[in-house]
CSV table of C-alpha atoms and ligand atoms in Angstrom, one decimal:
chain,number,residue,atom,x,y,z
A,1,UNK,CA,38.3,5.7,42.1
A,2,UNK,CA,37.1,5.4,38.5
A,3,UNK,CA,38.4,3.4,36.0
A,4,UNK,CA,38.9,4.4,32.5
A,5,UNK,CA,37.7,2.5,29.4
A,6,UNK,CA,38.0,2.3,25.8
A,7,UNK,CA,37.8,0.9,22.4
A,8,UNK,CA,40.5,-1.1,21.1
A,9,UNK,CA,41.9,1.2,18.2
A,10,UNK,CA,42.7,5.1,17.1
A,11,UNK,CA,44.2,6.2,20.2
A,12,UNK,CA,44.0,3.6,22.8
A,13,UNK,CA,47.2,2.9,23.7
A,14,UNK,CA,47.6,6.4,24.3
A,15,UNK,CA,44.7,7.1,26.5
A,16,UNK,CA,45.1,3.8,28.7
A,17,UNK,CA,49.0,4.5,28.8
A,18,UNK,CA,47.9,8.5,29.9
A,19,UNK,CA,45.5,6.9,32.7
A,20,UNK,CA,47.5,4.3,33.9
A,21,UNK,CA,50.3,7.4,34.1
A,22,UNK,CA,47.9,8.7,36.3
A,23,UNK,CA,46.9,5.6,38.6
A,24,UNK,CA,43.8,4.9,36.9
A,25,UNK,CA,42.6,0.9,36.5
A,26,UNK,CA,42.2,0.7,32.4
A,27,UNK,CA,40.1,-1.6,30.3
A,28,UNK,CA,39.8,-2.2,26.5
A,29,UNK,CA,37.0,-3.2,25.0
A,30,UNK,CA,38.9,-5.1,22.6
A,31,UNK,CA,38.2,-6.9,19.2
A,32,UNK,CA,39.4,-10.8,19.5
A,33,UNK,CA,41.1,-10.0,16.1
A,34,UNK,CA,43.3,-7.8,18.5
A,35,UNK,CA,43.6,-9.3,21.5
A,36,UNK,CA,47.3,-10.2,20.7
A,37,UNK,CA,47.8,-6.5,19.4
A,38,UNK,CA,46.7,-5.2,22.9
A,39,UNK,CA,48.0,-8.3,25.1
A,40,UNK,CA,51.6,-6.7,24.5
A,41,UNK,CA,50.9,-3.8,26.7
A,42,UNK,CA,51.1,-3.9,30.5
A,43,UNK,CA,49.4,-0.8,30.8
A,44,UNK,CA,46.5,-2.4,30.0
A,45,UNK,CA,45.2,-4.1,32.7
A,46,UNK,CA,41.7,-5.9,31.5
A,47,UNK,CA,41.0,-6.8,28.2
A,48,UNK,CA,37.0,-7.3,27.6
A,49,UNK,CA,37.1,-9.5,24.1
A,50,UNK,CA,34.2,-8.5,21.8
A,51,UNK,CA,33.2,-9.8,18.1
A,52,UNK,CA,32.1,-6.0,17.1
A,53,UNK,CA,32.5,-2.8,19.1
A,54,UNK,CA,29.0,-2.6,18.8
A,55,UNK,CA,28.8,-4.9,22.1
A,56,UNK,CA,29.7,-1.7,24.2
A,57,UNK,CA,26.0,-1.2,24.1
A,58,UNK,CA,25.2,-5.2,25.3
A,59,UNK,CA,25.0,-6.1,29.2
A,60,UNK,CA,28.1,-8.0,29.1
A,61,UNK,CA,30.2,-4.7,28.7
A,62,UNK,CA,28.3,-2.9,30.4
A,63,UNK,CA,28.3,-5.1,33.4
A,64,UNK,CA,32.0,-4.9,33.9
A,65,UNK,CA,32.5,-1.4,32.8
A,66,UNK,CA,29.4,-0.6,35.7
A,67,UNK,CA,31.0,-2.6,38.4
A,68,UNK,CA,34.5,-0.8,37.8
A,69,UNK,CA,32.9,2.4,37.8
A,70,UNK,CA,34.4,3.4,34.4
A,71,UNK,CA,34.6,6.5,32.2
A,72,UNK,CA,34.6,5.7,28.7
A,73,UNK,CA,37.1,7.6,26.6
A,74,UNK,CA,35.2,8.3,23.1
A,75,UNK,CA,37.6,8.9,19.8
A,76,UNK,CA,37.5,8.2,16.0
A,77,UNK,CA,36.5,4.9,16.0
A,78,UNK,CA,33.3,5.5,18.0
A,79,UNK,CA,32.2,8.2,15.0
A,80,UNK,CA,33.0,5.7,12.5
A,81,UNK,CA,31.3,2.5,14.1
A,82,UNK,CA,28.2,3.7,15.8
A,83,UNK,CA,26.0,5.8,14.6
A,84,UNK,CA,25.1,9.4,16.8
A,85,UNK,CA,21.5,7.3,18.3
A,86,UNK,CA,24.1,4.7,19.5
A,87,UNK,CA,26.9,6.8,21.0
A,88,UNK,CA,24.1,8.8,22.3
A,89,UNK,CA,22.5,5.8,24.2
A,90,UNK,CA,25.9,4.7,25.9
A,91,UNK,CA,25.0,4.1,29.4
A,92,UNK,CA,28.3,4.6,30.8
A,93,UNK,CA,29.7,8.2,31.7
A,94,UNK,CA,31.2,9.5,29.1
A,95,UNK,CA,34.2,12.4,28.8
A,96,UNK,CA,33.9,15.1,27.5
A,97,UNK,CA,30.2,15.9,25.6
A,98,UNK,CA,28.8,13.0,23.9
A,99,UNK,CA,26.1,15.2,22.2
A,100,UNK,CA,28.6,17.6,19.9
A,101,UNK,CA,29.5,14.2,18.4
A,102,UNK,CA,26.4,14.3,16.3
A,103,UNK,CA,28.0,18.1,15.8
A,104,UNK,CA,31.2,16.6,14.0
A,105,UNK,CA,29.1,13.6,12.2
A,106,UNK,CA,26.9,15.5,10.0
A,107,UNK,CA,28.8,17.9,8.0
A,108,UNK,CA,26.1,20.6,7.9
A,109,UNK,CA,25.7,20.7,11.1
A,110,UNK,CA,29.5,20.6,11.4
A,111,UNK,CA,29.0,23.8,9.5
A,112,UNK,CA,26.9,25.5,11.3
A,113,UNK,CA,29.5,25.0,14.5
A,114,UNK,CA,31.9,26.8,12.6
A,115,UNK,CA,30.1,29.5,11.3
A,116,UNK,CA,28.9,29.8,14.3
A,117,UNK,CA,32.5,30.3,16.1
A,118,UNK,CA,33.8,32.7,13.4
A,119,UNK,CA,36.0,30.4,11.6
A,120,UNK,CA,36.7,31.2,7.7
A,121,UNK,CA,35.3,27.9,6.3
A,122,UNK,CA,35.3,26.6,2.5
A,123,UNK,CA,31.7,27.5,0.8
A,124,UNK,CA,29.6,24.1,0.8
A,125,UNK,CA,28.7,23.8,-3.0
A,126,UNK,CA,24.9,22.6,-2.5
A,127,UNK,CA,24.5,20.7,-5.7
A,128,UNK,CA,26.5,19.1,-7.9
A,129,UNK,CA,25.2,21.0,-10.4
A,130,UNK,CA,26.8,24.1,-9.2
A,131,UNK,CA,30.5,22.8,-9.1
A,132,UNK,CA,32.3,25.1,-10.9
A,133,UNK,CA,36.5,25.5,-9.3
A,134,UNK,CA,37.9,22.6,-7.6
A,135,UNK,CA,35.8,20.7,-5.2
A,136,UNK,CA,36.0,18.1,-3.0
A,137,UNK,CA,33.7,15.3,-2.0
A,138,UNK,CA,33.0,14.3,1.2
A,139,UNK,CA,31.3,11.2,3.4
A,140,UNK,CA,30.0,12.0,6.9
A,141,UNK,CA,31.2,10.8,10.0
A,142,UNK,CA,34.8,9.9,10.6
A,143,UNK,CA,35.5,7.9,7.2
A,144,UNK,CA,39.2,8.5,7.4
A,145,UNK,CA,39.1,10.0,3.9
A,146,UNK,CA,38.4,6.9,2.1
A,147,UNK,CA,36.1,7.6,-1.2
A,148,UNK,CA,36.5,11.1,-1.0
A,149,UNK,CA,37.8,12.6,-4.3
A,150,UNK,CA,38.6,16.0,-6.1
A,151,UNK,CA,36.1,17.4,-9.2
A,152,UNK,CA,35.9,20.5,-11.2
A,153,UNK,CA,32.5,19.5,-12.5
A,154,UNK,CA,29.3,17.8,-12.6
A,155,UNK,CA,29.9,15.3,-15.6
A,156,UNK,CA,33.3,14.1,-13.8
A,157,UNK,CA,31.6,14.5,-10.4
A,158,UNK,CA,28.9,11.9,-11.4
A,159,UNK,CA,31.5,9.6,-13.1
A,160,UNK,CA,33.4,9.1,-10.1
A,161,UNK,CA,30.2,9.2,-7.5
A,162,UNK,CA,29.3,6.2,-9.8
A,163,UNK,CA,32.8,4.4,-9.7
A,164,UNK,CA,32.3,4.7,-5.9
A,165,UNK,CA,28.7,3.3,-5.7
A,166,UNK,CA,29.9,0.4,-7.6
A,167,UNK,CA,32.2,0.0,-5.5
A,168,UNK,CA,29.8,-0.2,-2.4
A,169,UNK,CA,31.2,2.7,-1.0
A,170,UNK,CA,28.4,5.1,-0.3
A,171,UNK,CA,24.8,4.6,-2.0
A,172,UNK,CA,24.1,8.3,-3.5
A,173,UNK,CA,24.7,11.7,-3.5
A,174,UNK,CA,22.9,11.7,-0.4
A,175,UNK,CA,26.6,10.1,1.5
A,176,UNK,CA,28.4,13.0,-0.4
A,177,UNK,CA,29.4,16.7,1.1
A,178,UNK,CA,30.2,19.1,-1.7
A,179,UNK,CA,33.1,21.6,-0.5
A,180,UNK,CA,35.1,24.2,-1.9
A,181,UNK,CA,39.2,22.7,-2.3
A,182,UNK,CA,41.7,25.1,-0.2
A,183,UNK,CA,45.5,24.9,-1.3
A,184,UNK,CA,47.6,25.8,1.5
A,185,UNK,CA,49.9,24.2,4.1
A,186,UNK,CA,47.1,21.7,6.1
A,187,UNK,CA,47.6,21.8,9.9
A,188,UNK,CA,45.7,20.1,12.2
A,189,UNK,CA,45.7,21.6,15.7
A,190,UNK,CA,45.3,19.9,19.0
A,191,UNK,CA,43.4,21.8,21.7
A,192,UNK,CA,42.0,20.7,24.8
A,193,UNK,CA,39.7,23.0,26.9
A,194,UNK,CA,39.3,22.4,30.8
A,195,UNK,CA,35.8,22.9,32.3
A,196,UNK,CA,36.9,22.9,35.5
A,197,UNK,CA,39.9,25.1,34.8
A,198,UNK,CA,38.1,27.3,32.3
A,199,UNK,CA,40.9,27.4,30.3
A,200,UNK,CA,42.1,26.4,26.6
A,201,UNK,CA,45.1,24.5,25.7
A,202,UNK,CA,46.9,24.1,23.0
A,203,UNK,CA,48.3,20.7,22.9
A,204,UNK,CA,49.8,20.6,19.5
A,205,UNK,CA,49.4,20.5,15.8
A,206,UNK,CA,50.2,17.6,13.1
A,207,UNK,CA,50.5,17.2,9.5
A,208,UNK,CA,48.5,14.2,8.0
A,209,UNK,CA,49.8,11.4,5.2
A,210,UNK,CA,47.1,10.7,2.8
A,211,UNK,CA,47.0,7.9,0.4
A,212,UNK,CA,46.7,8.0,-2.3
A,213,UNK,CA,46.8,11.9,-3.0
A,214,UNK,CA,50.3,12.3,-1.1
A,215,UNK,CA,51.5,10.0,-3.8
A,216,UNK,CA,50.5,12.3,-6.7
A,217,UNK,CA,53.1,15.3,-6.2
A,218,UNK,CA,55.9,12.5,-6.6
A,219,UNK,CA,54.7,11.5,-10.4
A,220,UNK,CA,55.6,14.1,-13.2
A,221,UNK,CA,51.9,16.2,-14.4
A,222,UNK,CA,52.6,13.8,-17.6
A,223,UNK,CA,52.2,10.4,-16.0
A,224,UNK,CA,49.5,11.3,-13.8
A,225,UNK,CA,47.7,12.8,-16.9
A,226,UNK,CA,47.8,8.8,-18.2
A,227,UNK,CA,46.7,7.6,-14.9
A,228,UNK,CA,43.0,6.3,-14.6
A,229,UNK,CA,42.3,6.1,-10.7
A,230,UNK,CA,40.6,8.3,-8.5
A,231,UNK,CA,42.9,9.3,-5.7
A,232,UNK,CA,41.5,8.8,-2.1
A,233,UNK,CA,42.5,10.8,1.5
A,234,UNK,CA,42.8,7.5,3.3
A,235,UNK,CA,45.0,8.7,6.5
A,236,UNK,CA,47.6,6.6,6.9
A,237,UNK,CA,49.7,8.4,9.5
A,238,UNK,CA,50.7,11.6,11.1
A,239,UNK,CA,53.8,13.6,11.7
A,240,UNK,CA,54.8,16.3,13.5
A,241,UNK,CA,54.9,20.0,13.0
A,242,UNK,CA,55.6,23.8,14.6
A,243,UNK,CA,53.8,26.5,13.4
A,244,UNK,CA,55.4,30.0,12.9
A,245,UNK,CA,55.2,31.6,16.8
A,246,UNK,CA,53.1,34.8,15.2
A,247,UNK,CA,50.5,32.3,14.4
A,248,UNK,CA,49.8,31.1,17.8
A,249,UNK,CA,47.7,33.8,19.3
A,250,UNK,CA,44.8,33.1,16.2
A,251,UNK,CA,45.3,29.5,17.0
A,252,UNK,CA,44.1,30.3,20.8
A,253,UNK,CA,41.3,32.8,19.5
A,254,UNK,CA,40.0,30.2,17.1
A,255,UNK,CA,39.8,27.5,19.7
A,256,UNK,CA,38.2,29.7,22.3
A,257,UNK,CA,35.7,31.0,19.9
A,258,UNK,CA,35.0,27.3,18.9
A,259,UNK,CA,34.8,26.3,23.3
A,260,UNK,CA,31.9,29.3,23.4
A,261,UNK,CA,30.0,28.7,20.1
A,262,UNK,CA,29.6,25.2,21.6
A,263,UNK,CA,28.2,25.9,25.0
A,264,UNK,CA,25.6,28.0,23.2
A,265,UNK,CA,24.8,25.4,20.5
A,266,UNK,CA,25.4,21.8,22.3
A,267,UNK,CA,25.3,22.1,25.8
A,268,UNK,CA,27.7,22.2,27.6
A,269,UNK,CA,29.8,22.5,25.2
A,270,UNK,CA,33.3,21.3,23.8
A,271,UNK,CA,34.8,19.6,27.0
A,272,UNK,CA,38.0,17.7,26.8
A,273,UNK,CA,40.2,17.3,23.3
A,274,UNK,CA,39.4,18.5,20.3
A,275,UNK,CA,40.8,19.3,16.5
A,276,UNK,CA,40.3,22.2,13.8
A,277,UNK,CA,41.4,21.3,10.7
A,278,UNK,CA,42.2,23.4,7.9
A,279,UNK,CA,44.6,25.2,5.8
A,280,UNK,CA,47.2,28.1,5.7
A,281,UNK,CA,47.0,30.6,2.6
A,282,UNK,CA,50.3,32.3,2.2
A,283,UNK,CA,49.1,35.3,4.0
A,284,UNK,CA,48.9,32.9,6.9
A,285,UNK,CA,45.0,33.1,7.1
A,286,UNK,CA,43.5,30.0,8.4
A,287,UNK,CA,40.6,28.1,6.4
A,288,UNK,CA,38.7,25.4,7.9
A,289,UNK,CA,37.3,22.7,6.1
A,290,UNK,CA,36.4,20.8,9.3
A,291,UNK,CA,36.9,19.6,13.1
A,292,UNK,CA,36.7,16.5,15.2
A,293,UNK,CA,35.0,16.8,18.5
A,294,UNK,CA,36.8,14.2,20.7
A,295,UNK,CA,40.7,13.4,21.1
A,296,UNK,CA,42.5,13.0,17.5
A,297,UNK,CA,44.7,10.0,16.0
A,298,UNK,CA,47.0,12.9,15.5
A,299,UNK,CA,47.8,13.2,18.9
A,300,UNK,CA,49.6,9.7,19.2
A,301,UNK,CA,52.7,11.8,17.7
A,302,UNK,CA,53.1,13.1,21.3
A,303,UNK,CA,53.1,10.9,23.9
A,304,UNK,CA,56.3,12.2,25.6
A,305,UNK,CA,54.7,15.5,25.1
A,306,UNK,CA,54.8,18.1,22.3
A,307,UNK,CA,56.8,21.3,22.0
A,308,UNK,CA,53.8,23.0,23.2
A,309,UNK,CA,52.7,20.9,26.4
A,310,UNK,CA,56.4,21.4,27.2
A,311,UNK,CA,55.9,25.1,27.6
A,312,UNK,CA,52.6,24.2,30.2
A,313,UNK,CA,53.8,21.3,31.9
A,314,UNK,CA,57.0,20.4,33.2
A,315,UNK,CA,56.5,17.1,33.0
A,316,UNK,CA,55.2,14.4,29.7
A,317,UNK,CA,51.9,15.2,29.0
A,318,UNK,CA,50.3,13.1,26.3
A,319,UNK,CA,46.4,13.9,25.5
A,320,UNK,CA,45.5,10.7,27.1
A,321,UNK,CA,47.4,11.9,30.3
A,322,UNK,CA,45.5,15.5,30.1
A,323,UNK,CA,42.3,13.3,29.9
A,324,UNK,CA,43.2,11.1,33.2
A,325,UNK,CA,44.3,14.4,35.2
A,326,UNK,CA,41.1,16.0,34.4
A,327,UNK,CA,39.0,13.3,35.7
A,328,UNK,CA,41.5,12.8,38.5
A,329,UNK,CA,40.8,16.4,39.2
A,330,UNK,CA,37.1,16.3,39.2
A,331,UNK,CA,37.1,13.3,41.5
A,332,UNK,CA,39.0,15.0,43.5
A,333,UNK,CA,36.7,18.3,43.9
A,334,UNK,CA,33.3,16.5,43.8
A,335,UNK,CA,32.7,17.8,40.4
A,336,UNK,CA,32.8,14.9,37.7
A,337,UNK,CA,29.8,15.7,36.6
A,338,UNK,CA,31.2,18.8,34.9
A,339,UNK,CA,33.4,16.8,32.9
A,340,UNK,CA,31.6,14.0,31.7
A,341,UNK,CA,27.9,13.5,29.9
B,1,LIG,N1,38.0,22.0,1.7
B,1,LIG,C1,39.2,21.3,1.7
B,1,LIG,N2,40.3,21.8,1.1
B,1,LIG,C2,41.4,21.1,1.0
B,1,LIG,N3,41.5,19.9,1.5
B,1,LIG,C3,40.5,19.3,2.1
B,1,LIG,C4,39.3,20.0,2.3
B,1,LIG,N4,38.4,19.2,2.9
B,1,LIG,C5,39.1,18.1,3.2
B,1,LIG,N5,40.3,18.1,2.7
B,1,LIG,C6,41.3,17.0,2.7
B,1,LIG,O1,40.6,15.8,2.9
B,1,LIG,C7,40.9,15.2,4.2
B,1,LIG,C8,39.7,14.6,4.8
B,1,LIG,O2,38.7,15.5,5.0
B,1,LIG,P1,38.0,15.8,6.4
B,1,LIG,O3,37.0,16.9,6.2
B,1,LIG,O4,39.0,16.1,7.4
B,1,LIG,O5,37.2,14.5,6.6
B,1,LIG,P2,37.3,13.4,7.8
B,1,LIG,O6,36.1,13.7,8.6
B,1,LIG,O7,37.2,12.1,7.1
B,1,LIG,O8,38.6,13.6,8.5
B,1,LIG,C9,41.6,16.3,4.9
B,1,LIG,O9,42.5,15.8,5.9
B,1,LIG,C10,42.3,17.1,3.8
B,1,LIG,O10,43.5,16.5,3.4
B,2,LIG,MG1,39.4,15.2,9.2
């Protein structure tokens, strides 16, 4: 039987809680800044200690992740601390499709995913010379929403891109995506599609809490016109949410047209968990400004299950359990080569 395997952070507990659920061995490739963190779980049953996550590409790691025939488990931390070559270059089976990854790193070729599954998607404004409403700026990969920050035009655009560069936060307008702002309700929504089942599932959707924007809509217009920092979408945690029940079949459209634009752009296509992000107008039409590719921190909310899993499964079923009793599955059948990359 395999093992499963991953990075110390994001989701982790999850996952290795899911797979243990599901009589898998579990390892963490842990950070010796967190081996007390992770020590205080028992679901966890070998820790491999590491100065940098970037020693999941080093013999060491690999040599015990090889000789307990593990499946790595990629999430956020992976986009933010390795770059696409690296992740790429993993050695160790991977779930899901380790090539869309590049797909949710580089935000026009994140766009081109969604245009290319039908999703109504915020215009990218290509220069900063053509802001002209509210805009956002962006940083690729997974940066958590740190550094990004709202303009309406290119004089207070380059003001804060500076405050930003002295800061050592990104180097030019080169580390910046230009998007159109959306107003709305955000959701986040949690799929997961099953190769082997063919199927989608929707797993659940979350709200995000944002620092320091959150913050603003508590301070009186006046006060925040006196106030002189830029504020940041640094996640800071997740709660949970239900969406109106006549949304849900666009939710399922929109995550099937997502599974098929991704077999015919990155082969073979979106396998395993997966998020599209976006926003609610008041007509209820969904906008979305992006999506992650792998299993989301937002996804931690349910690990006794979600209103949702509890209308597919009679029994808890977390994300990191859906991941486990896929690979269980494919073991099972012969076919784990249909679930991992
Ligand atoms: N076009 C947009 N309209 C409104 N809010 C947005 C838009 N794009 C991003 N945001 C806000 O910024 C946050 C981070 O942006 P996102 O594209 O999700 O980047 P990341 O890859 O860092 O998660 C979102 O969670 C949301 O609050
Ligand atoms: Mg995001």
């Amino acid at each position: 039987m395999a093992s499963i395997a991953t990075l110390g952070s994001h989701c982790a507990l999850q996952v290795l809680k899911g797979a243990k659920d599901e009589g898998f061995k579990t390892i963490l490739i842990c950070e010796k800044k967190r081996e007390k963190l992770y020590r205080r779980f028992a679901f966890i049953d070998e820790l491999v200690l590491v100065d940098s996550f970037l020693e999941l590409l080093e013999q060491k790691c690999l040599s015990v992740l090889n000789e307990n025939n593990s499946i790595i488990i990629p999430h956020g931390t992976f986009i933010s601390q390795m770059s696409s070559e690296q992740i790429e270059s993993i050695k160790i089976p991977t779930f899901g499709n380790k090539w869309i990854l590049r797909w949710e790193s580089d935000r026009a070729m994140k766009e081109k995913l969604i245009r290319e599954a039908k999703l109504d998607t915020p215009n990218t404004v290509s220069s900063p010379k053509d802001i002209r409403g509210l805009t956002i700026a962006k940083r690729h990969g997974a940066a958590g929403g740190k550094g990004y920050f709202l303009t309406t035009s290119e004089k207070d655009y380059v003001q804060k891109r500076d405050r930003l560069i002295s800061q050592g936060l990104i180097k030019g307008d080169g580390d910046l995506y230009l998007q159109e702002y959306h107003s709305g309700v955000l959701a986040y929504l949690q799929y997961f599609y099953s190769p082997l089942k063919d199927e989608i599932e929707f797993f659940g959707v979350d709200r995000r809490h944002e620092s320091d924007i959150d913050g603003i809509a508590r301070i009186p217009a006046a006060q925040q016109m006196e106030m002189d920092g830029i504020p940041s979408f640094n996640v800071i945690s997740n709660s949970p949410m239900v969406l109106r029940e006549s949304l849900l079949d666009q939710v399922f459209s929109m995550g099937e047209r997502f599974v098929e634009a991704s077999k015919k752009l990155v082969s073979p296509g979106m396998n395993g968990p997966f998020c599209i992000e976006g926003v609610y107008d008041e007509n209820g039409k969904f906008t979305t400004f992006e999506f992650s590719a792998r299993i989301v921190a937002g996804t931690n909310l349910y690990i006794d299950g979600s209103p949702y899993t509890s209308l597919l499964y009679n029994e808890p079923m977390s994300m990191g359990r859906r991941i486990a009793r896929e690979i269980k599955q494919a073991e099972k059948n012969g076919s784990l080569d249909k679930v991992v990359t």
